[in-house]
């Protein structure tokens, strides 16, 4: 097992070497815990439902504004019809009173009543058309509100599921963190520092077991030469995998 001149073999108590492997297990579990916390499916569902509710809120606001405008239009149409009705009533009253004797004046009045009747019919058509549009808009708004309210219930449930899942991960994280602190306390500070640096450089895995002639860090089979070298190495020598440079720990399962 060749070693560059600046890397000297570290002498570490075999018990501490095994401790390093335990520490690695806990650190890997902590990494998985953090990854799960970042990628919680419950959080994805909750976020997507929340976005749907927000989008529906916007749609509802738009539908309410449109309905408000339509109702204003409806009020105007009602007022227009009412004005014509009053005018008709006034003219009709004048006609019925018999106070107009001039034939020309009578003819004008009857002519005006005819125009007013046509105008009233037109305005009433407009009034009915707006009324129908108001009804459709009210129906659409009610449907949107029903859909939003249903989704809001789903969204609240999804938020709760997300919080429960996150809490469970938090409990696990707290336990692992305690466990890690105890293990790290048993590892000499220099070695711990070296381990942390290796972990940062090697995707979170600094220490790997030698398992049946294979490095569990990079999963490469060690050469016969390396295996022989390891067999001869003193148990306190901290070994490194020639392939991935991780700390290689001998266990009863190493196949030596
Ligand atoms: Zn390796």
Short mmCIF file of N, CA and C in Angstrom, two decimals, residues 82-199:
data_model
loop_
_atom_site.label_atom_id
_atom_site.label_comp_id
_atom_site.label_asym_id
_atom_site.label_seq_id
_atom_site.Cartn_x
_atom_site.Cartn_y
_atom_site.Cartn_z
N UNK A 82 -87.00 51.74 -15.38
CA UNK A 82 -87.88 52.44 -14.46
C UNK A 82 -88.22 53.85 -14.97
N UNK A 83 -87.20 54.53 -15.52
CA UNK A 83 -87.40 55.88 -16.07
C UNK A 83 -88.43 55.86 -17.20
N UNK A 84 -88.28 54.87 -18.10
CA UNK A 84 -89.21 54.77 -19.24
C UNK A 84 -90.62 54.44 -18.73
N UNK A 85 -90.70 53.56 -17.73
CA UNK A 85 -92.00 53.19 -17.16
C UNK A 85 -92.71 54.42 -16.59
N UNK A 86 -91.91 55.24 -15.86
CA UNK A 86 -92.49 56.45 -15.26
C UNK A 86 -93.02 57.40 -16.35
N UNK A 87 -92.20 57.49 -17.41
CA UNK A 87 -92.57 58.36 -18.53
C UNK A 87 -93.87 57.86 -19.20
N UNK A 88 -93.96 56.54 -19.38
CA UNK A 88 -95.15 55.93 -19.98
C UNK A 88 -96.36 56.20 -19.08
N UNK A 89 -96.15 55.99 -17.79
CA UNK A 89 -97.24 56.18 -16.83
C UNK A 89 -97.75 57.62 -16.86
N UNK A 90 -96.78 58.55 -16.94
CA UNK A 90 -97.14 59.98 -16.97
C UNK A 90 -97.94 60.31 -18.24
N UNK A 91 -97.44 59.82 -19.39
CA UNK A 91 -98.10 60.08 -20.67
C UNK A 91 -99.48 59.44 -20.70
N UNK A 92 -99.52 58.18 -20.18
CA UNK A 92 -100.79 57.45 -20.18
C UNK A 92 -101.82 58.18 -19.32
N UNK A 93 -101.34 58.70 -18.18
CA UNK A 93 -102.20 59.44 -17.27
C UNK A 93 -102.77 60.68 -17.95
N UNK A 94 -101.86 61.36 -18.67
CA UNK A 94 -102.24 62.57 -19.40
C UNK A 94 -103.29 62.24 -20.46
N UNK A 95 -103.05 61.12 -21.16
CA UNK A 95 -103.96 60.68 -22.22
C UNK A 95 -105.33 60.33 -21.64
N UNK A 96 -105.27 59.57 -20.50
CA UNK A 96 -106.52 59.11 -19.87
C UNK A 96 -107.30 60.26 -19.24
N UNK A 97 -106.61 61.34 -18.88
CA UNK A 97 -107.28 62.44 -18.17
C UNK A 97 -108.27 63.19 -19.08
N UNK A 98 -108.08 63.03 -20.40
CA UNK A 98 -108.97 63.69 -21.36
C UNK A 98 -108.74 65.19 -21.43
N UNK A 99 -107.67 65.67 -20.85
CA UNK A 99 -107.42 67.11 -20.82
C UNK A 99 -106.83 67.62 -22.13
N UNK A 100 -106.38 66.69 -22.98
CA UNK A 100 -105.81 67.13 -24.26
C UNK A 100 -106.86 66.95 -25.36
N UNK A 101 -107.20 68.05 -25.94
CA UNK A 101 -108.24 68.01 -26.98
C UNK A 101 -107.68 68.23 -28.37
N UNK A 102 -106.51 68.87 -28.41
CA UNK A 102 -105.91 69.17 -29.71
C UNK A 102 -105.50 67.87 -30.39
N UNK A 103 -106.06 67.56 -31.57
CA UNK A 103 -105.78 66.28 -32.26
C UNK A 103 -104.28 66.10 -32.56
N UNK A 104 -103.62 67.19 -32.93
CA UNK A 104 -102.18 67.10 -33.24
C UNK A 104 -101.39 66.68 -32.00
N UNK A 105 -101.75 67.32 -30.87
CA UNK A 105 -101.10 67.02 -29.59
C UNK A 105 -101.36 65.57 -29.16
N UNK A 106 -102.62 65.14 -29.39
CA UNK A 106 -103.00 63.76 -29.05
C UNK A 106 -102.20 62.76 -29.87
N UNK A 107 -102.07 63.09 -31.15
CA UNK A 107 -101.33 62.20 -32.05
C UNK A 107 -99.87 62.09 -31.61
N UNK A 108 -99.30 63.26 -31.26
CA UNK A 108 -97.90 63.28 -30.78
C UNK A 108 -97.73 62.42 -29.53
N UNK A 109 -98.70 62.55 -28.64
CA UNK A 109 -98.64 61.81 -27.38
C UNK A 109 -98.73 60.31 -27.63
N UNK A 110 -99.65 59.93 -28.53
CA UNK A 110 -99.80 58.51 -28.85
C UNK A 110 -98.54 57.98 -29.55
N UNK A 111 -97.99 58.83 -30.39
CA UNK A 111 -96.76 58.45 -31.08
C UNK A 111 -95.63 58.23 -30.07
N UNK A 112 -95.56 59.16 -29.10
CA UNK A 112 -94.51 59.04 -28.08
C UNK A 112 -94.70 57.77 -27.25
N UNK A 113 -95.97 57.48 -26.93
CA UNK A 113 -96.25 56.26 -26.15
C UNK A 113 -95.81 55.02 -26.92
N UNK A 114 -96.00 55.07 -28.23
CA UNK A 114 -95.57 53.95 -29.08
C UNK A 114 -94.06 53.79 -29.03
N UNK A 115 -93.32 54.91 -29.17
CA UNK A 115 -91.85 54.87 -29.12
C UNK A 115 -91.37 54.38 -27.76
N UNK A 116 -92.06 54.90 -26.71
CA UNK A 116 -91.66 54.52 -25.35
C UNK A 116 -91.87 53.02 -25.13
N UNK A 117 -92.94 52.48 -25.68
CA UNK A 117 -93.22 51.05 -25.52
C UNK A 117 -92.11 50.23 -26.17
N UNK A 118 -91.68 50.66 -27.38
CA UNK A 118 -90.59 49.94 -28.06
C UNK A 118 -89.29 50.06 -27.26
N UNK A 119 -89.06 51.29 -26.78
CA UNK A 119 -87.84 51.55 -25.98
C UNK A 119 -87.84 50.69 -24.71
N UNK A 120 -89.02 50.63 -24.07
CA UNK A 120 -89.14 49.84 -22.85
C UNK A 120 -88.87 48.36 -23.14
N UNK A 121 -89.42 47.87 -24.25
CA UNK A 121 -89.22 46.46 -24.61
C UNK A 121 -87.73 46.18 -24.83
N UNK A 122 -87.07 47.12 -25.56
CA UNK A 122 -85.63 46.94 -25.80
C UNK A 122 -84.85 46.91 -24.48
N UNK A 123 -85.18 47.89 -23.62
CA UNK A 123 -84.46 47.99 -22.34
C UNK A 123 -84.72 46.77 -21.46
N UNK A 124 -85.94 46.25 -21.54
CA UNK A 124 -86.27 45.05 -20.74
C UNK A 124 -85.50 43.83 -21.26
N UNK A 125 -85.29 43.80 -22.60
CA UNK A 125 -84.47 42.71 -23.16
C UNK A 125 -83.05 42.78 -22.60
N UNK A 126 -82.52 44.03 -22.57
CA UNK A 126 -81.17 44.24 -22.03
C UNK A 126 -81.15 43.80 -20.55
N UNK A 127 -82.19 44.21 -19.83
CA UNK A 127 -82.30 43.89 -18.40
C UNK A 127 -82.27 42.37 -18.18
N UNK A 128 -83.04 41.65 -19.01
CA UNK A 128 -83.11 40.19 -18.89
C UNK A 128 -81.76 39.55 -19.23
N UNK A 129 -81.14 40.10 -20.28
CA UNK A 129 -79.85 39.55 -20.71
C UNK A 129 -78.81 39.71 -19.59
N UNK A 130 -78.81 40.90 -18.94
CA UNK A 130 -77.86 41.13 -17.84
C UNK A 130 -78.18 40.22 -16.66
N UNK A 131 -79.50 40.06 -16.40
CA UNK A 131 -79.92 39.22 -15.29
C UNK A 131 -79.40 37.79 -15.49
N UNK A 132 -79.48 37.32 -16.74
CA UNK A 132 -78.99 35.97 -17.04
C UNK A 132 -77.48 35.89 -16.82
N UNK A 133 -76.79 36.96 -17.26
CA UNK A 133 -75.33 36.96 -17.07
C UNK A 133 -74.97 36.99 -15.58
N UNK A 134 -75.75 37.74 -14.80
CA UNK A 134 -75.52 37.79 -13.35
C UNK A 134 -75.70 36.40 -12.75
N UNK A 135 -76.77 35.71 -13.19
CA UNK A 135 -77.04 34.37 -12.66
C UNK A 135 -75.90 33.41 -12.98
N UNK A 136 -75.41 33.48 -14.23
CA UNK A 136 -74.29 32.60 -14.64
C UNK A 136 -73.05 32.92 -13.80
N UNK A 137 -72.78 34.24 -13.64
CA UNK A 137 -71.59 34.66 -12.88
C UNK A 137 -71.71 34.23 -11.42
N UNK A 138 -72.93 34.32 -10.86
CA UNK A 138 -73.13 33.90 -9.46
C UNK A 138 -72.89 32.40 -9.32
N UNK A 139 -73.36 31.67 -10.32
CA UNK A 139 -73.22 30.21 -10.32
C UNK A 139 -71.74 29.84 -10.40
N UNK A 140 -71.03 30.52 -11.29
CA UNK A 140 -69.59 30.23 -11.46
C UNK A 140 -68.82 30.57 -10.19
N UNK A 141 -69.17 31.71 -9.59
CA UNK A 141 -68.49 32.12 -8.35
C UNK A 141 -68.74 31.10 -7.24
N UNK A 142 -70.00 30.65 -7.12
CA UNK A 142 -70.34 29.67 -6.08
C UNK A 142 -69.55 28.38 -6.29
N UNK A 143 -69.41 27.97 -7.57
CA UNK A 143 -68.66 26.74 -7.87
C UNK A 143 -67.19 26.90 -7.48
N UNK A 144 -66.64 28.08 -7.78
CA UNK A 144 -65.23 28.35 -7.42
C UNK A 144 -65.04 28.31 -5.91
N UNK A 145 -65.99 28.93 -5.19
CA UNK A 145 -65.88 28.97 -3.72
C UNK A 145 -65.97 27.56 -3.14
N UNK A 146 -66.90 26.75 -3.69
CA UNK A 146 -67.03 25.36 -3.22
C UNK A 146 -65.73 24.60 -3.45
N UNK A 147 -65.15 24.79 -4.66
CA UNK A 147 -63.91 24.08 -4.98
C UNK A 147 -62.78 24.54 -4.06
N UNK A 148 -62.70 25.87 -3.86
CA UNK A 148 -61.65 26.43 -3.00
C UNK A 148 -61.80 25.91 -1.56
N UNK A 149 -63.05 25.90 -1.05
CA UNK A 149 -63.27 25.46 0.33
C UNK A 149 -62.87 23.99 0.50
N UNK A 150 -63.19 23.18 -0.51
CA UNK A 150 -62.81 21.76 -0.46
C UNK A 150 -61.30 21.61 -0.45
N UNK A 151 -60.65 22.38 -1.33
CA UNK A 151 -59.18 22.31 -1.41
C UNK A 151 -58.53 22.86 -0.14
N UNK A 152 -59.18 23.85 0.47
CA UNK A 152 -58.62 24.43 1.71
C UNK A 152 -58.61 23.39 2.82
N UNK A 153 -59.64 22.53 2.84
CA UNK A 153 -59.69 21.44 3.83
C UNK A 153 -58.55 20.46 3.54
N UNK A 154 -58.39 20.08 2.26
CA UNK A 154 -57.30 19.18 1.87
C UNK A 154 -55.94 19.80 2.21
N UNK A 155 -55.83 21.11 1.96
CA UNK A 155 -54.58 21.81 2.19
C UNK A 155 -54.22 21.81 3.68
N UNK A 156 -55.23 22.03 4.54
CA UNK A 156 -54.98 22.02 5.98
C UNK A 156 -54.53 20.63 6.43
N UNK A 157 -55.18 19.59 5.87
CA UNK A 157 -54.81 18.21 6.22
C UNK A 157 -53.38 17.91 5.74
N UNK A 158 -53.05 18.41 4.54
CA UNK A 158 -51.70 18.18 3.99
C UNK A 158 -50.65 18.90 4.83
N UNK A 159 -50.98 20.10 5.30
CA UNK A 159 -50.05 20.85 6.16
C UNK A 159 -49.79 20.07 7.45
N UNK A 160 -50.88 19.47 7.97
CA UNK A 160 -50.73 18.72 9.22
C UNK A 160 -49.87 17.48 8.98
N UNK A 161 -50.13 16.79 7.87
CA UNK A 161 -49.34 15.59 7.54
C UNK A 161 -47.87 15.96 7.37
N UNK A 162 -47.62 17.10 6.73
CA UNK A 162 -46.24 17.57 6.54
C UNK A 162 -45.58 17.85 7.90
N UNK A 163 -46.33 18.53 8.79
CA UNK A 163 -45.77 18.87 10.10
C UNK A 163 -45.49 17.62 10.92
N UNK A 164 -46.41 16.63 10.83
CA UNK A 164 -46.22 15.38 11.57
C UNK A 164 -44.95 14.68 11.07
N UNK A 165 -44.80 14.62 9.74
CA UNK A 165 -43.63 13.97 9.15
C UNK A 165 -42.35 14.72 9.53
N UNK A 166 -42.42 16.05 9.48
CA UNK A 166 -41.24 16.86 9.83
C UNK A 166 -40.89 16.70 11.31
N UNK A 167 -41.93 16.63 12.15
CA UNK A 167 -41.70 16.45 13.59
C UNK A 167 -41.02 15.10 13.85
N UNK A 168 -41.50 14.06 13.16
CA UNK A 168 -40.92 12.72 13.34
C UNK A 168 -39.44 12.74 12.96
N UNK A 169 -39.14 13.42 11.85
CA UNK A 169 -37.74 13.53 11.44
C UNK A 169 -36.94 14.34 12.46
N UNK A 170 -37.58 15.35 13.03
CA UNK A 170 -36.93 16.19 14.03
C UNK A 170 -36.58 15.39 15.28
N UNK A 171 -37.51 14.52 15.70
CA UNK A 171 -37.27 13.67 16.87
C UNK A 171 -36.10 12.74 16.58
N UNK A 172 -36.12 12.13 15.37
CA UNK A 172 -35.05 11.21 14.99
C UNK A 172 -33.71 11.96 14.93
N UNK A 173 -33.77 13.19 14.38
CA UNK A 173 -32.55 13.99 14.25
C UNK A 173 -31.95 14.30 15.63
N UNK A 174 -32.84 14.63 16.59
CA UNK A 174 -32.37 14.96 17.94
C UNK A 174 -31.69 13.74 18.58
N UNK A 175 -32.31 12.55 18.39
CA UNK A 175 -31.73 11.33 18.96
C UNK A 175 -30.37 11.03 18.33
N UNK A 176 -30.32 11.15 17.00
CA UNK A 176 -29.06 10.88 16.29
C UNK A 176 -27.97 11.87 16.69
N UNK A 177 -28.38 13.13 16.88
CA UNK A 177 -27.41 14.17 17.24
C UNK A 177 -26.81 13.88 18.61
N UNK A 178 -27.67 13.42 19.55
CA UNK A 178 -27.18 13.04 20.88
C UNK A 178 -26.20 11.88 20.78
N UNK A 179 -26.63 10.87 20.00
CA UNK A 179 -25.81 9.68 19.82
C UNK A 179 -24.46 10.06 19.22
N UNK A 180 -24.50 10.96 18.25
CA UNK A 180 -23.29 11.38 17.57
C UNK A 180 -22.33 12.08 18.54
N UNK A 181 -22.91 12.94 19.38
CA UNK A 181 -22.08 13.70 20.33
C UNK A 181 -21.33 12.73 21.26
N UNK A 182 -22.04 11.68 21.70
CA UNK A 182 -21.41 10.69 22.58
C UNK A 182 -20.26 9.99 21.87
N UNK A 183 -20.51 9.58 20.61
CA UNK A 183 -19.48 8.86 19.84
C UNK A 183 -18.31 9.77 19.52
N UNK A 184 -18.62 10.99 19.09
CA UNK A 184 -17.56 11.92 18.70
C UNK A 184 -16.66 12.22 19.90
N UNK A 185 -17.26 12.19 21.11
CA UNK A 185 -16.51 12.45 22.33
C UNK A 185 -15.42 11.41 22.57
N UNK A 186 -15.61 10.22 21.99
CA UNK A 186 -14.63 9.15 22.19
C UNK A 186 -13.51 9.18 21.16
N UNK A 187 -13.68 10.01 20.13
CA UNK A 187 -12.68 10.06 19.04
C UNK A 187 -11.73 11.23 19.29
N UNK A 188 -10.40 10.99 19.22
CA UNK A 188 -9.45 12.09 19.42
C UNK A 188 -9.73 13.26 18.47
N UNK A 189 -9.53 14.47 18.95
CA UNK A 189 -9.89 15.67 18.20
C UNK A 189 -9.24 15.72 16.81
N UNK A 190 -7.94 15.36 16.73
CA UNK A 190 -7.24 15.41 15.43
C UNK A 190 -7.87 14.46 14.43
N UNK A 191 -8.16 13.26 14.91
CA UNK A 191 -8.75 12.24 14.04
C UNK A 191 -10.14 12.69 13.59
N UNK A 192 -10.88 13.29 14.52
CA UNK A 192 -12.23 13.76 14.21
C UNK A 192 -12.18 14.83 13.11
N UNK A 193 -11.18 15.70 13.22
CA UNK A 193 -11.01 16.78 12.25
C UNK A 193 -10.70 16.18 10.86
N UNK A 194 -9.80 15.20 10.88
CA UNK A 194 -9.41 14.52 9.64
C UNK A 194 -10.63 13.81 9.03
N UNK A 195 -11.39 13.15 9.89
CA UNK A 195 -12.61 12.44 9.48
C UNK A 195 -13.61 13.42 8.84
N UNK A 196 -13.81 14.58 9.48
CA UNK A 196 -14.76 15.58 8.97
C UNK A 196 -14.32 16.08 7.59
N UNK A 197 -13.02 16.29 7.43
CA UNK A 197 -12.51 16.79 6.16
C UNK A 197 -12.74 15.75 5.06
N UNK A 198 -12.43 14.50 5.39
CA UNK A 198 -12.64 13.41 4.43
C UNK A 198 -14.13 13.30 4.05
N UNK A 199 -14.98 13.47 5.06
CA UNK A 199 -16.42 13.37 4.84
C UNK A 199 -16.87 14.46 3.85
#
